[in-house]
CSV table of C-alpha atoms and ligand atoms in Angstrom, one decimal:
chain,number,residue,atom,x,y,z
A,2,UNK,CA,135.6,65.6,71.8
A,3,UNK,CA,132.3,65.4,74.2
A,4,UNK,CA,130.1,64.2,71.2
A,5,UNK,CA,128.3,61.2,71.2
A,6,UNK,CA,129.2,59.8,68.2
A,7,UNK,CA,133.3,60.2,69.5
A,8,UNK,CA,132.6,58.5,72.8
A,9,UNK,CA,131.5,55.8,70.6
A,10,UNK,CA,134.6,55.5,68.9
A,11,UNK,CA,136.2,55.4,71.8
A,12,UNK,CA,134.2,52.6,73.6
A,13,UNK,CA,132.6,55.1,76.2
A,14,UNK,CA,129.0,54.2,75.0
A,15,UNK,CA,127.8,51.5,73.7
A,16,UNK,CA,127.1,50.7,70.1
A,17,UNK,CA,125.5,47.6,67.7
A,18,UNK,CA,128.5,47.2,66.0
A,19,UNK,CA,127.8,46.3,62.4
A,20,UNK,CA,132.1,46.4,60.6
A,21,UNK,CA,135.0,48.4,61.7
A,22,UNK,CA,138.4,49.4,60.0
A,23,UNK,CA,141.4,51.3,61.6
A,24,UNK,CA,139.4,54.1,59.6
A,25,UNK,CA,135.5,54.1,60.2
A,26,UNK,CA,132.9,52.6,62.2
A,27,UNK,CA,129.8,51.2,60.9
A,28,UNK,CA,126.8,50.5,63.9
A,29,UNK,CA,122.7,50.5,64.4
A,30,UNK,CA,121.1,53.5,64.2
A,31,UNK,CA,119.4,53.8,67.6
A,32,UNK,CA,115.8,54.4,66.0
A,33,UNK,CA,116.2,52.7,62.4
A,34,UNK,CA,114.2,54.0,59.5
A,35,UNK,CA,114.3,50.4,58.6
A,36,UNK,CA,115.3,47.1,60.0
A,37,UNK,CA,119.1,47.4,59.7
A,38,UNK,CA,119.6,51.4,59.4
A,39,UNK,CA,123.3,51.4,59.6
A,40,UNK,CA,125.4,54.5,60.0
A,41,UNK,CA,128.9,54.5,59.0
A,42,UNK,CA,131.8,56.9,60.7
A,43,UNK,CA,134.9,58.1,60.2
A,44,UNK,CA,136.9,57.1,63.4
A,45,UNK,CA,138.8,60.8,63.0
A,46,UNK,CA,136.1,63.1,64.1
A,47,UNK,CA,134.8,65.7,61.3
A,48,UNK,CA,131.6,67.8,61.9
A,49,UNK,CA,130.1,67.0,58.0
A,50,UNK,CA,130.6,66.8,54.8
A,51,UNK,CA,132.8,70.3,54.6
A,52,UNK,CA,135.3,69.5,57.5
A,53,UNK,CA,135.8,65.4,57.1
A,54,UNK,CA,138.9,64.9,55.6
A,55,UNK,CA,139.2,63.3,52.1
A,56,UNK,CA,140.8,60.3,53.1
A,57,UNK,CA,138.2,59.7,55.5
A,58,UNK,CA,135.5,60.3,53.2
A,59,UNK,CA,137.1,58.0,51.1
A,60,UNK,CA,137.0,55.1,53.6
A,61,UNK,CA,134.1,56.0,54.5
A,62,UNK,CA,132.3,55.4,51.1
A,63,UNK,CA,134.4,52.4,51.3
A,64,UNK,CA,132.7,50.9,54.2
A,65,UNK,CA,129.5,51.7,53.0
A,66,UNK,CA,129.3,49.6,50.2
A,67,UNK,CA,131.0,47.2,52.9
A,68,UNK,CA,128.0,47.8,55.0
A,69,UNK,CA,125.5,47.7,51.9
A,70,UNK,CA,126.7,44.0,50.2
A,71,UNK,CA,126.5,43.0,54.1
A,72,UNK,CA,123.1,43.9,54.6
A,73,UNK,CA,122.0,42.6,51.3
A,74,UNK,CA,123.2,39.4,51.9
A,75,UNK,CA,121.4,39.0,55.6
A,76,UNK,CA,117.8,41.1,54.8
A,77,UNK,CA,117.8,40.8,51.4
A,78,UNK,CA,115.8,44.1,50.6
A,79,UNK,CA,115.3,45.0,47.5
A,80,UNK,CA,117.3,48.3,47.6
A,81,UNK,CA,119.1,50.5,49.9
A,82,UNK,CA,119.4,54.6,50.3
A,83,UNK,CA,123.0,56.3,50.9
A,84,UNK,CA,122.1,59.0,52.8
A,85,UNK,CA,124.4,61.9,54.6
A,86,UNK,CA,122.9,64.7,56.2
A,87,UNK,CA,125.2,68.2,56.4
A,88,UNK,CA,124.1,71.1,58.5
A,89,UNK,CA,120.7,71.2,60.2
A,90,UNK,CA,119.0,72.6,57.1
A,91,UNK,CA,119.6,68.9,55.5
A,92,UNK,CA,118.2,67.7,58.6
A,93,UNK,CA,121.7,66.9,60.1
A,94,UNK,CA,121.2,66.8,64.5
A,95,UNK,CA,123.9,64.9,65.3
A,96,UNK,CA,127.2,66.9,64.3
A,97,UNK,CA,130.0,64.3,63.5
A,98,UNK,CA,129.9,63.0,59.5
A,99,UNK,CA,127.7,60.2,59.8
A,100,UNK,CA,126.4,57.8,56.7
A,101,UNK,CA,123.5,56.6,56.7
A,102,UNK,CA,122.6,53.0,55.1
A,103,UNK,CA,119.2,52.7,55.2
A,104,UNK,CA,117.9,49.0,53.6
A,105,UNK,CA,114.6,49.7,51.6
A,106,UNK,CA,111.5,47.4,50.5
A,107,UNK,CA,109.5,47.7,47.8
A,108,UNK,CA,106.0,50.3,48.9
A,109,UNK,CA,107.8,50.0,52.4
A,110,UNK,CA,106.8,54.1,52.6
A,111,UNK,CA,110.2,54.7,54.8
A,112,UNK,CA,110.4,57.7,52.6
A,113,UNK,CA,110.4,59.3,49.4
A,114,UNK,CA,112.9,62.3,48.3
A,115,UNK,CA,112.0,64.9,46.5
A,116,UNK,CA,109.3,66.3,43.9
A,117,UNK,CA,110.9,67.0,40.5
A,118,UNK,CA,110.9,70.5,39.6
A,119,UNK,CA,110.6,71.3,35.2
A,120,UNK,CA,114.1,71.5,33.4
A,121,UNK,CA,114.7,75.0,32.8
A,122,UNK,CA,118.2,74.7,30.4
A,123,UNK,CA,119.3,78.5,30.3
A,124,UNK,CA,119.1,78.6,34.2
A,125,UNK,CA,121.4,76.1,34.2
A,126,UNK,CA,123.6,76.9,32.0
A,127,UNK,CA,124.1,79.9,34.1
A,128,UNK,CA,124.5,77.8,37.1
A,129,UNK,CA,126.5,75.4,36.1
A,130,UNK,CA,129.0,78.2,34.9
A,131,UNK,CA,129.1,80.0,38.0
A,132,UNK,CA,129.6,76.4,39.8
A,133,UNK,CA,132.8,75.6,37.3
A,134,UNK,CA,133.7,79.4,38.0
A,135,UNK,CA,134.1,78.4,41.6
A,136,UNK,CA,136.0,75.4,41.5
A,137,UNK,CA,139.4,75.7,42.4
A,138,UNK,CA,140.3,72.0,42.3
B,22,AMP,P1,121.3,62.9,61.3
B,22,AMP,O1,119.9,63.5,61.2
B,22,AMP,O2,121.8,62.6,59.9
B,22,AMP,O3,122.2,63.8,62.1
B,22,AMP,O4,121.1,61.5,62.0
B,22,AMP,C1,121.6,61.2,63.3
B,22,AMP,C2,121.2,59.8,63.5
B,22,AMP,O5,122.0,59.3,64.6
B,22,AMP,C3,119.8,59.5,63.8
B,22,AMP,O6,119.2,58.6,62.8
B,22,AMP,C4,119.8,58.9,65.2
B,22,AMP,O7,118.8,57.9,65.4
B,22,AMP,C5,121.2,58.4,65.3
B,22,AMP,N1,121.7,58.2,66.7
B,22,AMP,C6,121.8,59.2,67.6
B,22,AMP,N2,122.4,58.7,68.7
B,22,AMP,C7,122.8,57.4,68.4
B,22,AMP,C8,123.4,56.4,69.2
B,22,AMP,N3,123.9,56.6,70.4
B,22,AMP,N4,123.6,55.2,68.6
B,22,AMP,C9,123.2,55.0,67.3
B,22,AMP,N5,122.6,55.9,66.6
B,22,AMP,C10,122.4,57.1,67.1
């Protein structure tokens, strides 16, 4: 793979390394949200969230709590955001599964998510249905 994020893995560009596992990588983010915006990898390359296998998004989430009880300890903010971006609608430009592990303070402004829209309980009813309908776990 001719990605960034694999030549990483394979120690043809340089990273902040922040932990590692024979499974995942966790490093810097090149231009942090915050001080200490971490992203954590699988080392196995997936593109996102459809593609990564299990076991890799299972280590993966493992090394992210790794990641957020390290950075907790050294910054000391007073929260952190998970965040994993899939396909560019989501915002996603770099196309290898990537978490993000972004260390918050309080009215720090990084960000805020979304605006609440009003519960509407018969639409989701019928959502939610059509969701289980697909599920063929
Ligand atoms: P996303 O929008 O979820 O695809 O985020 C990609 C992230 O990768 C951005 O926050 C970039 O700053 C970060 N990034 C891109 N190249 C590098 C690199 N060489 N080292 C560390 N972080 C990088």
């Amino acid at each position: 793979m001719n990605d960034i994020f694999s030549k990483i893995v394979r120690g043809e560009l340089p990273c902040h390394k922040v932990a590692e596992n024979d499974q995942t990588l966790a490093f810097l983010d090149i231009n942090p949200a915050a001080q200490g915006h971490t992203l954590v990898i699988p080392k196995r390359f997936g593109t996102d969230i459809f593609d990564t296998n299990p076991e890799d998004l299972a280590a993966v989430a493992r090394m992210v709590q790794t990641v957020a009880q390290l950075l907790l300890q050294t910054l000391k903010p007073d929260g952190i955001n998970v965040l994993q971006n899939s396909r560019p609608a989501s915002g996603q430009v770099v196309f290898y599964y990537h978490v993000h592990v972004i260390p918050r303070w309080e009215g720090d402004g990084v960000f805020s998510f979304w605006r609440p829209n009003p519960t509407d309980h018969a639409a989701f009813a019928a959502l939610a249905e059509r969701l289980r309908a697909n599920n063929q776990a």
